């Protein structure tokens, strides 16, 4: 008897992440230089760790209120207002188990089976999987020809083609895998298309502290379309706290109340002591990301220069810690084969762009959340590989 046949049939539309399989392959090759991981290589700042220790010592080991501790929700509210001019009262905020749970809770709260979700691609593959679990259908919008940004025209034509079952648009800025972000004017123009339609927008702003072009100006659709927008953020990337699993989501009170139902019955509440740590992160270390951001920027500039020397062109990498590089025309255009061959021949691991959906073929994603010494070594090996390929042509 094959009991898997009796399981939720939506799971048939969810496949194992090719990114993880590729990363596993890279991990199995001793000495490989990895540009694969999407997580900070920095350790969590000391004052945050001390806050967690104090929380444990004070026996904060009981359930927290489901939507989050009052202290953390108030710290989030202050942080968003001071940093990004986003105004959410604490009761408009739910603390989640990483941004991941916020994504899951939002998607499953909003969708009925058969509803459609517009997703600009290439994109973070988790969105596709979560929509599939909820029985929804992704409408991918290939943004490669528009510098990896959704435009009002692209959005209009996706809405027209998809018909009246569109329930949700997912935006992620700065974006994984491209590092591209939007200007406020560009988001305002998208808001104009969406205003007064019965469509939600989930804005994943997890990389908001890692904006390089004009760090004071992290934009948000929440400014132009507050009633329809659910903002997702967290401390994983800003404070190098991926393992602490604290994220949050913000929306108008009526929507937050509904989101709280799935959240409550999925995780009850996020861990109490890591909420205390996140409170210290946002209250006492609102600028903890600055030294990390300066170092990421140095690495990014170095990588872009190195890639340009090899004739790779990158999408405008204004944020996050990724560059999305186009394979030059004289090299193998199959990104999957290119990445596997580079790994086998010269032990450099990059993620094939096609793993991120339509528009990603012919590109490679490099994460620079790794030390400068590793980056220098990896770029040297990649130069050698590219030179060898060119000599053989
Ligand atoms: C765009 C994006 N959203 C969400 C996440 C997950 O964040 P968290 O670790 O807080 O769950 C990631 C992690 O890589 C990401 O790249």
Tab-separated table of C-alpha atoms and ligand atoms in Angstrom:
chain	number	residue	atom	x	y	z
A	1	UNK	CA	0.000	0.000	0.000
A	2	UNK	CA	1.456	3.361	-1.010
A	3	UNK	CA	0.038	5.708	1.612
A	4	UNK	CA	1.748	8.721	0.003
A	5	UNK	CA	-1.018	8.550	-2.612
A	6	UNK	CA	-3.481	9.407	0.139
A	7	UNK	CA	-1.664	12.571	1.169
A	8	UNK	CA	-2.528	16.175	0.324
A	9	UNK	CA	-2.482	16.160	-3.484
A	10	UNK	CA	-1.049	19.674	-3.540
A	11	UNK	CA	2.257	18.132	-2.440
A	12	UNK	CA	2.602	16.648	-5.928
A	13	UNK	CA	3.191	20.185	-7.164
A	14	UNK	CA	5.995	20.796	-4.673
A	15	UNK	CA	9.417	19.529	-5.644
A	16	UNK	CA	12.577	19.385	-3.564
A	17	UNK	CA	14.660	22.550	-3.878
A	18	UNK	CA	17.291	22.210	-6.643
A	19	UNK	CA	19.245	24.925	-4.819
A	20	UNK	CA	19.620	22.688	-1.786
A	21	UNK	CA	20.598	19.706	-3.962
A	22	UNK	CA	23.232	21.811	-5.699
A	23	UNK	CA	24.507	23.134	-2.348
A	24	UNK	CA	24.692	19.542	-1.050
A	25	UNK	CA	26.716	18.595	-4.105
A	26	UNK	CA	29.098	21.514	-3.463
A	27	UNK	CA	29.407	20.491	0.203
A	28	UNK	CA	30.386	16.982	-0.856
A	29	UNK	CA	33.386	18.304	-2.812
A	30	UNK	CA	36.262	19.006	-0.406
A	31	UNK	CA	37.856	22.421	-0.862
A	32	UNK	CA	35.068	23.854	-3.022
A	33	UNK	CA	34.569	27.629	-2.820
A	34	UNK	CA	30.898	28.347	-2.226
A	35	UNK	CA	28.941	31.353	-3.426
A	36	UNK	CA	25.745	29.425	-2.784
A	37	UNK	CA	24.496	30.305	0.705
A	38	UNK	CA	21.854	32.978	1.265
A	39	UNK	CA	22.749	33.650	4.865
A	40	UNK	CA	25.048	36.114	6.617
A	41	UNK	CA	28.515	34.764	7.403
A	42	UNK	CA	28.692	37.191	10.362
A	43	UNK	CA	27.884	36.117	13.911
A	44	UNK	CA	25.018	37.658	15.872
A	45	UNK	CA	26.192	40.860	17.674
A	46	UNK	CA	27.288	40.320	21.277
A	47	UNK	CA	24.658	42.537	22.957
A	48	UNK	CA	21.887	40.416	21.377
A	49	UNK	CA	23.419	37.190	22.646
A	50	UNK	CA	23.668	38.719	26.143
A	51	UNK	CA	19.979	39.680	26.011
A	52	UNK	CA	19.105	36.064	25.208
A	53	UNK	CA	21.227	34.810	28.114
A	54	UNK	CA	19.514	37.274	30.463
A	55	UNK	CA	16.109	36.152	29.171
A	56	UNK	CA	16.905	32.506	29.872
A	57	UNK	CA	18.264	33.381	33.329
A	58	UNK	CA	15.051	35.270	34.071
A	59	UNK	CA	13.086	32.125	33.230
A	60	UNK	CA	11.404	33.566	30.165
A	61	UNK	CA	10.720	30.016	29.144
A	62	UNK	CA	6.943	30.139	29.008
A	63	UNK	CA	4.629	30.683	26.040
A	64	UNK	CA	4.686	34.227	24.719
A	65	UNK	CA	1.430	35.910	23.645
A	66	UNK	CA	0.564	34.427	20.264
A	67	UNK	CA	1.160	37.588	18.242
A	68	UNK	CA	4.429	38.372	20.046
A	69	UNK	CA	5.694	39.919	23.273
A	70	UNK	CA	4.595	43.520	23.907
A	71	UNK	CA	8.275	44.551	24.150
A	72	UNK	CA	9.208	43.151	20.759
A	73	UNK	CA	6.094	44.400	18.984
A	74	UNK	CA	6.744	47.886	20.315
A	75	UNK	CA	10.440	47.678	19.269
A	76	UNK	CA	9.374	46.608	15.744
A	77	UNK	CA	6.874	49.468	15.570
A	78	UNK	CA	9.574	52.003	16.573
A	79	UNK	CA	12.209	50.516	14.280
A	80	UNK	CA	9.963	50.602	11.195
A	81	UNK	CA	8.858	54.160	11.922
A	82	UNK	CA	12.350	55.516	12.578
A	83	UNK	CA	14.074	53.704	9.757
A	84	UNK	CA	11.555	53.539	6.936
A	85	UNK	CA	8.736	55.880	7.918
A	86	UNK	CA	6.422	52.849	8.060
A	87	UNK	CA	3.748	53.332	10.697
A	88	UNK	CA	2.280	50.254	12.325
A	89	UNK	CA	0.902	50.161	15.860
A	90	UNK	CA	2.027	47.143	17.868
A	91	UNK	CA	-1.425	45.557	17.386
A	92	UNK	CA	-0.845	45.650	13.625
A	93	UNK	CA	2.172	43.371	13.977
A	94	UNK	CA	2.528	39.595	14.359
A	95	UNK	CA	5.876	38.110	15.355
A	96	UNK	CA	6.554	34.959	13.344
A	97	UNK	CA	9.004	32.082	13.228
A	98	UNK	CA	11.285	33.781	10.676
A	99	UNK	CA	10.048	35.552	7.557
A	100	UNK	CA	9.360	32.027	6.302
A	101	UNK	CA	6.388	31.540	8.622
A	102	UNK	CA	5.088	35.008	7.721
A	103	UNK	CA	5.157	33.979	4.044
A	104	UNK	CA	3.374	30.709	4.800
A	105	UNK	CA	0.769	32.361	7.019
A	106	UNK	CA	0.075	35.114	4.503
A	107	UNK	CA	-0.242	32.819	1.502
A	108	UNK	CA	-2.397	30.217	3.238
A	109	UNK	CA	-4.604	32.887	4.847
A	110	UNK	CA	-5.273	34.665	1.574
A	111	UNK	CA	-5.689	31.865	-0.971
A	112	UNK	CA	-8.568	29.571	-1.749
A	113	UNK	CA	-7.795	26.564	-3.980
A	114	UNK	CA	-7.576	27.698	-7.612
A	115	UNK	CA	-6.711	31.324	-6.785
A	116	UNK	CA	-3.899	32.845	-8.793
A	117	UNK	CA	-0.778	34.581	-7.547
A	118	UNK	CA	1.312	36.912	-9.686
A	119	UNK	CA	5.006	36.411	-9.057
A	120	UNK	CA	7.648	38.453	-10.899
A	121	UNK	CA	10.490	36.089	-11.849
A	122	UNK	CA	13.280	35.114	-11.391
A	123	UNK	CA	12.304	34.802	-7.735
A	124	UNK	CA	12.856	33.183	-4.350
A	125	UNK	CA	11.589	29.607	-4.949
A	126	UNK	CA	9.878	29.364	-1.560
A	127	UNK	CA	6.991	31.505	-2.853
A	128	UNK	CA	6.208	28.963	-5.581
A	129	UNK	CA	6.241	26.057	-3.145
A	130	UNK	CA	4.045	27.818	-0.589
A	131	UNK	CA	1.465	28.801	-3.214
A	132	UNK	CA	1.403	25.180	-4.405
A	133	UNK	CA	0.813	23.899	-0.861
A	134	UNK	CA	-2.157	26.275	-0.575
A	135	UNK	CA	-3.622	24.916	-3.840
A	136	UNK	CA	-3.006	28.196	-5.658
A	137	UNK	CA	-1.594	28.748	-9.098
A	138	UNK	CA	1.468	30.902	-9.791
A	139	UNK	CA	1.291	33.293	-12.726
A	140	UNK	CA	4.978	33.984	-13.391
A	141	UNK	CA	5.890	37.318	-14.967
A	142	UNK	CA	9.301	37.197	-16.620
A	143	UNK	CA	11.031	40.486	-15.752
A	144	UNK	CA	14.423	39.795	-17.371
A	145	UNK	CA	13.816	42.263	-20.207
A	146	UNK	CA	12.896	45.005	-17.711
A	147	UNK	CA	16.023	44.903	-15.526
A	148	UNK	CA	14.308	42.308	-13.320
A	149	UNK	CA	11.588	44.687	-12.175
A	150	UNK	CA	7.844	44.430	-12.515
A	151	UNK	CA	6.483	47.421	-14.450
A	152	UNK	CA	2.885	48.704	-14.571
A	153	UNK	CA	2.642	47.409	-18.168
A	154	UNK	CA	3.857	43.935	-17.264
A	155	UNK	CA	1.475	43.891	-14.314
A	156	UNK	CA	-1.481	45.072	-16.395
A	157	UNK	CA	-0.976	42.405	-19.023
A	158	UNK	CA	-0.504	39.672	-16.382
A	159	UNK	CA	-3.767	40.756	-14.754
A	160	UNK	CA	-5.559	40.720	-18.088
A	161	UNK	CA	-4.269	37.274	-19.019
A	162	UNK	CA	-4.881	35.725	-15.609
A	163	UNK	CA	-8.524	36.803	-15.366
A	164	UNK	CA	-10.490	37.383	-12.201
A	165	UNK	CA	-8.953	34.691	-9.967
A	166	UNK	CA	-5.882	36.802	-9.102
A	167	UNK	CA	-5.807	37.179	-5.335
A	168	UNK	CA	-2.214	38.040	-4.519
A	169	UNK	CA	0.903	39.733	-5.906
A	170	UNK	CA	4.237	38.858	-4.336
A	171	UNK	CA	6.998	41.458	-4.369
A	172	UNK	CA	10.468	41.098	-2.877
A	173	UNK	CA	12.772	44.107	-2.715
A	174	UNK	CA	15.738	44.158	-2.494
A	175	UNK	CA	15.346	40.858	-4.260
A	176	UNK	CA	16.681	37.356	-4.051
A	177	UNK	CA	18.211	36.239	-6.490
A	178	UNK	CA	18.986	39.482	-8.350
A	179	UNK	CA	19.790	42.081	-5.656
A	180	UNK	CA	17.589	44.491	-7.616
A	181	UNK	CA	15.378	46.902	-5.694
A	182	UNK	CA	12.683	49.408	-6.658
A	183	UNK	CA	12.419	53.172	-6.267
A	184	UNK	CA	9.447	54.557	-4.378
A	185	UNK	CA	8.154	56.048	-7.651
A	186	UNK	CA	8.228	52.605	-9.282
A	187	UNK	CA	6.275	51.089	-6.394
A	188	UNK	CA	3.793	53.975	-6.462
A	189	UNK	CA	3.162	53.258	-10.152
A	190	UNK	CA	2.447	49.586	-9.367
A	191	UNK	CA	0.128	50.695	-6.561
A	192	UNK	CA	-1.846	52.783	-9.062
A	193	UNK	CA	-2.577	49.630	-11.078
A	194	UNK	CA	-3.667	47.666	-8.008
A	195	UNK	CA	-5.641	50.268	-6.103
A	196	UNK	CA	-9.312	49.325	-5.532
A	197	UNK	CA	-8.887	45.821	-6.964
A	198	UNK	CA	-9.561	42.927	-4.565
A	199	UNK	CA	-5.897	41.911	-4.602
A	200	UNK	CA	-3.437	41.649	-1.731
A	201	UNK	CA	0.256	42.432	-2.073
A	202	UNK	CA	2.769	40.550	0.035
A	203	UNK	CA	5.957	42.648	0.240
A	204	UNK	CA	8.924	40.633	1.419
A	205	UNK	CA	11.328	43.290	2.703
A	206	UNK	CA	13.688	40.957	4.575
A	207	UNK	CA	16.729	42.638	2.940
A	208	UNK	CA	15.617	46.204	3.817
A	209	UNK	CA	18.747	46.909	5.890
A	210	UNK	CA	20.977	45.833	3.011
A	211	UNK	CA	20.377	48.607	0.485
A	212	UNK	CA	23.535	50.101	-1.052
A	213	UNK	CA	22.632	52.817	-3.540
A	214	UNK	CA	20.863	55.122	-1.076
A	215	UNK	CA	20.571	53.328	2.255
A	216	UNK	CA	18.329	56.035	3.738
A	217	UNK	CA	15.689	55.297	1.160
A	218	UNK	CA	14.400	51.767	1.513
A	219	UNK	CA	11.083	52.133	-0.361
A	220	UNK	CA	7.850	50.301	0.388
A	221	UNK	CA	4.537	49.646	-1.282
A	222	UNK	CA	3.069	50.075	2.198
A	223	UNK	CA	3.404	53.852	1.700
A	224	UNK	CA	1.252	53.915	-1.406
A	225	UNK	CA	-1.163	51.007	-0.869
A	226	UNK	CA	-1.485	50.461	2.909
A	227	UNK	CA	-4.912	48.770	2.944
A	228	UNK	CA	-3.890	46.011	0.530
A	229	UNK	CA	-0.292	45.474	1.633
A	230	UNK	CA	1.153	42.903	4.020
A	231	UNK	CA	4.756	43.786	4.849
A	232	UNK	CA	7.080	40.965	5.843
A	233	UNK	CA	10.442	41.555	7.478
A	234	UNK	CA	12.609	40.147	10.253
A	235	UNK	CA	16.002	40.126	11.931
A	236	UNK	CA	17.542	37.172	10.054
A	237	UNK	CA	19.520	39.247	7.572
A	238	UNK	CA	19.682	42.648	9.328
A	239	UNK	CA	21.168	41.296	12.555
A	240	UNK	CA	22.738	38.051	11.327
A	241	UNK	CA	20.126	36.050	13.252
A	242	UNK	CA	19.012	33.372	10.786
A	243	UNK	CA	19.082	30.612	13.391
A	244	UNK	CA	17.029	32.542	15.962
A	245	UNK	CA	13.939	32.345	13.733
A	246	UNK	CA	12.301	35.701	14.316
A	247	UNK	CA	10.390	37.490	11.581
A	248	UNK	CA	7.258	39.607	11.539
A	249	UNK	CA	4.365	40.753	9.397
A	250	UNK	CA	2.448	44.010	9.452
A	251	UNK	CA	-0.891	44.997	7.955
A	252	UNK	CA	-4.060	46.920	8.719
A	253	UNK	CA	-5.873	45.691	11.873
A	254	UNK	CA	-8.637	43.686	10.145
A	255	UNK	CA	-6.156	41.722	8.017
A	256	UNK	CA	-3.786	41.135	10.938
A	257	UNK	CA	-6.649	39.692	12.942
A	258	UNK	CA	-7.338	37.118	10.214
A	259	UNK	CA	-3.635	36.313	9.705
A	260	UNK	CA	-3.411	35.662	13.432
A	261	UNK	CA	-5.680	32.622	13.082
A	262	UNK	CA	-3.359	30.571	10.875
A	263	UNK	CA	-0.340	31.861	12.808
A	264	UNK	CA	-1.803	30.818	16.150
A	265	UNK	CA	-2.761	27.345	15.033
A	266	UNK	CA	0.512	26.775	13.185
A	267	UNK	CA	3.117	27.764	15.779
A	268	UNK	CA	1.226	29.140	18.860
A	269	UNK	CA	3.968	31.752	19.286
A	270	UNK	CA	7.614	32.351	18.434
A	271	UNK	CA	10.156	31.341	21.103
A	272	UNK	CA	10.076	33.718	24.070
A	273	UNK	CA	13.818	34.115	24.649
A	274	UNK	CA	14.583	34.729	20.983
A	275	UNK	CA	11.837	37.371	20.959
A	276	UNK	CA	13.644	39.035	23.875
A	277	UNK	CA	16.871	38.859	21.867
A	278	UNK	CA	15.175	40.373	18.796
A	279	UNK	CA	13.794	43.153	20.993
A	280	UNK	CA	17.353	44.017	22.065
A	281	UNK	CA	18.460	43.829	18.425
A	282	UNK	CA	15.919	46.383	17.222
A	283	UNK	CA	15.828	48.615	20.301
A	284	UNK	CA	19.524	48.772	21.215
A	285	UNK	CA	21.097	47.902	17.865
A	286	UNK	CA	19.015	49.528	15.137
A	287	UNK	CA	22.223	50.183	13.218
A	288	UNK	CA	23.866	46.811	13.796
A	289	UNK	CA	23.638	46.142	10.062
A	290	UNK	CA	25.842	49.113	9.129
A	291	UNK	CA	29.290	47.516	9.540
A	292	UNK	CA	28.032	44.352	7.841
A	293	UNK	CA	26.556	46.381	5.028
A	294	UNK	CA	29.864	48.224	4.509
A	295	UNK	CA	31.671	44.917	4.213
A	296	UNK	CA	29.044	43.404	1.898
A	297	UNK	CA	29.352	46.468	-0.316
A	298	UNK	CA	33.125	46.071	-0.582
A	299	UNK	CA	32.694	42.416	-1.536
A	300	UNK	CA	29.947	43.223	-4.021
A	301	UNK	CA	32.071	45.882	-5.759
A	302	UNK	CA	35.010	43.477	-5.966
A	303	UNK	CA	32.889	40.646	-7.409
A	304	UNK	CA	31.231	42.889	-9.990
A	305	UNK	CA	34.637	44.114	-11.150
A	306	UNK	CA	35.984	40.569	-11.363
A	307	UNK	CA	32.925	39.375	-13.278
A	308	UNK	CA	33.145	42.365	-15.640
A	309	UNK	CA	36.788	41.452	-16.327
A	310	UNK	CA	35.435	38.056	-17.495
A	311	UNK	CA	32.682	39.786	-19.572
A	312	UNK	CA	29.814	38.800	-17.253
A	313	UNK	CA	27.183	41.516	-16.934
A	314	UNK	CA	25.221	41.817	-13.699
A	315	UNK	CA	21.706	42.972	-12.956
A	316	UNK	CA	21.822	46.280	-11.003
A	317	UNK	CA	22.735	44.851	-7.578
A	318	UNK	CA	21.533	47.609	-5.259
A	319	UNK	CA	20.656	45.422	-2.309
A	320	UNK	CA	20.686	42.058	-0.500
A	321	UNK	CA	23.901	40.045	-0.930
A	322	UNK	CA	23.495	38.535	-4.371
A	323	UNK	CA	24.663	39.307	-7.870
A	324	UNK	CA	22.871	37.799	-10.830
A	325	UNK	CA	25.367	37.514	-13.660
A	326	UNK	CA	24.685	36.861	-17.326
A	327	UNK	CA	26.909	34.215	-18.886
A	328	UNK	CA	28.878	35.842	-21.760
A	329	UNK	CA	27.763	34.799	-25.266
A	330	UNK	CA	31.005	32.926	-26.058
A	331	UNK	CA	30.562	30.530	-23.094
A	332	UNK	CA	28.078	27.674	-22.506
A	333	UNK	CA	24.671	29.355	-22.232
A	334	UNK	CA	23.124	26.435	-20.344
A	335	UNK	CA	23.430	27.759	-16.777
A	336	UNK	CA	22.846	24.351	-15.174
A	337	UNK	CA	25.606	22.708	-17.218
A	338	UNK	CA	27.875	25.724	-16.718
A	339	UNK	CA	27.499	25.634	-12.923
A	340	UNK	CA	27.993	21.854	-12.699
A	341	UNK	CA	31.055	21.951	-14.949
A	342	UNK	CA	32.594	24.894	-13.072
A	343	UNK	CA	32.082	23.025	-9.803
A	344	UNK	CA	33.557	19.807	-11.167
A	345	UNK	CA	36.501	21.377	-12.968
A	346	UNK	CA	37.537	24.270	-10.684
A	347	UNK	CA	35.547	23.701	-7.488
A	348	UNK	CA	33.585	26.939	-7.547
A	349	UNK	CA	29.902	26.678	-6.602
A	350	UNK	CA	27.358	29.172	-8.013
A	351	UNK	CA	23.604	28.622	-8.325
A	352	UNK	CA	22.188	28.216	-11.869
A	353	UNK	CA	19.834	31.107	-12.659
A	354	UNK	CA	17.134	28.869	-14.144
A	355	UNK	CA	16.457	27.488	-10.626
A	356	UNK	CA	14.734	30.820	-9.877
A	357	UNK	CA	12.080	30.546	-12.591
A	358	UNK	CA	11.396	32.129	-15.987
A	359	UNK	CA	13.959	34.777	-16.955
A	360	UNK	CA	16.770	33.133	-15.003
A	361	UNK	CA	18.128	30.885	-17.774
A	362	UNK	CA	21.611	31.923	-18.914
A	363	UNK	CA	22.373	33.572	-15.551
A	364	UNK	CA	24.210	32.542	-12.389
A	365	UNK	CA	23.517	33.693	-8.832
A	366	UNK	CA	26.489	34.458	-6.609
A	367	UNK	CA	25.988	35.118	-2.923
A	368	UNK	CA	28.713	37.295	-1.388
A	369	UNK	CA	27.751	36.387	2.164
A	370	UNK	CA	31.171	34.788	2.436
A	371	UNK	CA	34.591	36.118	3.438
A	372	UNK	CA	36.669	38.344	1.169
A	373	UNK	CA	39.493	35.772	1.249
A	374	UNK	CA	37.088	33.107	-0.079
A	375	UNK	CA	35.743	35.513	-2.681
A	376	UNK	CA	39.248	36.381	-3.932
A	377	UNK	CA	40.171	32.701	-4.132
A	378	UNK	CA	36.887	31.760	-5.853
A	379	UNK	CA	37.172	34.561	-8.404
A	380	UNK	CA	40.741	33.488	-9.237
A	381	UNK	CA	39.533	29.917	-9.851
A	382	UNK	CA	36.651	31.178	-11.953
A	383	UNK	CA	39.027	33.294	-14.071
A	384	UNK	CA	41.084	30.164	-14.729
A	385	UNK	CA	37.979	28.171	-15.681
A	386	UNK	CA	36.696	30.850	-18.053
A	387	UNK	CA	40.142	31.235	-19.629
A	388	UNK	CA	40.352	27.479	-20.195
A	389	UNK	CA	36.918	27.420	-21.802
A	390	UNK	CA	37.862	30.294	-24.083
A	391	UNK	CA	41.132	28.624	-25.068
A	392	UNK	CA	39.194	25.491	-26.074
A	393	UNK	CA	36.684	27.423	-28.226
B	1	LIG	C1	13.623	36.737	-0.055
B	1	LIG	C2	13.678	35.936	1.197
B	1	LIG	N1	12.611	35.924	2.012
B	1	LIG	C3	12.620	35.206	3.149
B	1	LIG	C4	13.716	34.462	3.525
B	1	LIG	C5	13.655	33.657	4.781
B	1	LIG	O1	13.909	34.449	5.904
B	1	LIG	P1	13.893	33.811	7.382
B	1	LIG	O2	15.218	33.142	7.578
B	1	LIG	O3	13.708	34.979	8.298
B	1	LIG	O4	12.781	32.844	7.457
B	1	LIG	C6	14.853	34.450	2.704
B	1	LIG	C7	16.029	33.626	3.059
B	1	LIG	O5	16.943	33.432	2.316
B	1	LIG	C8	14.836	35.206	1.506
B	1	LIG	O6	15.880	35.226	0.678
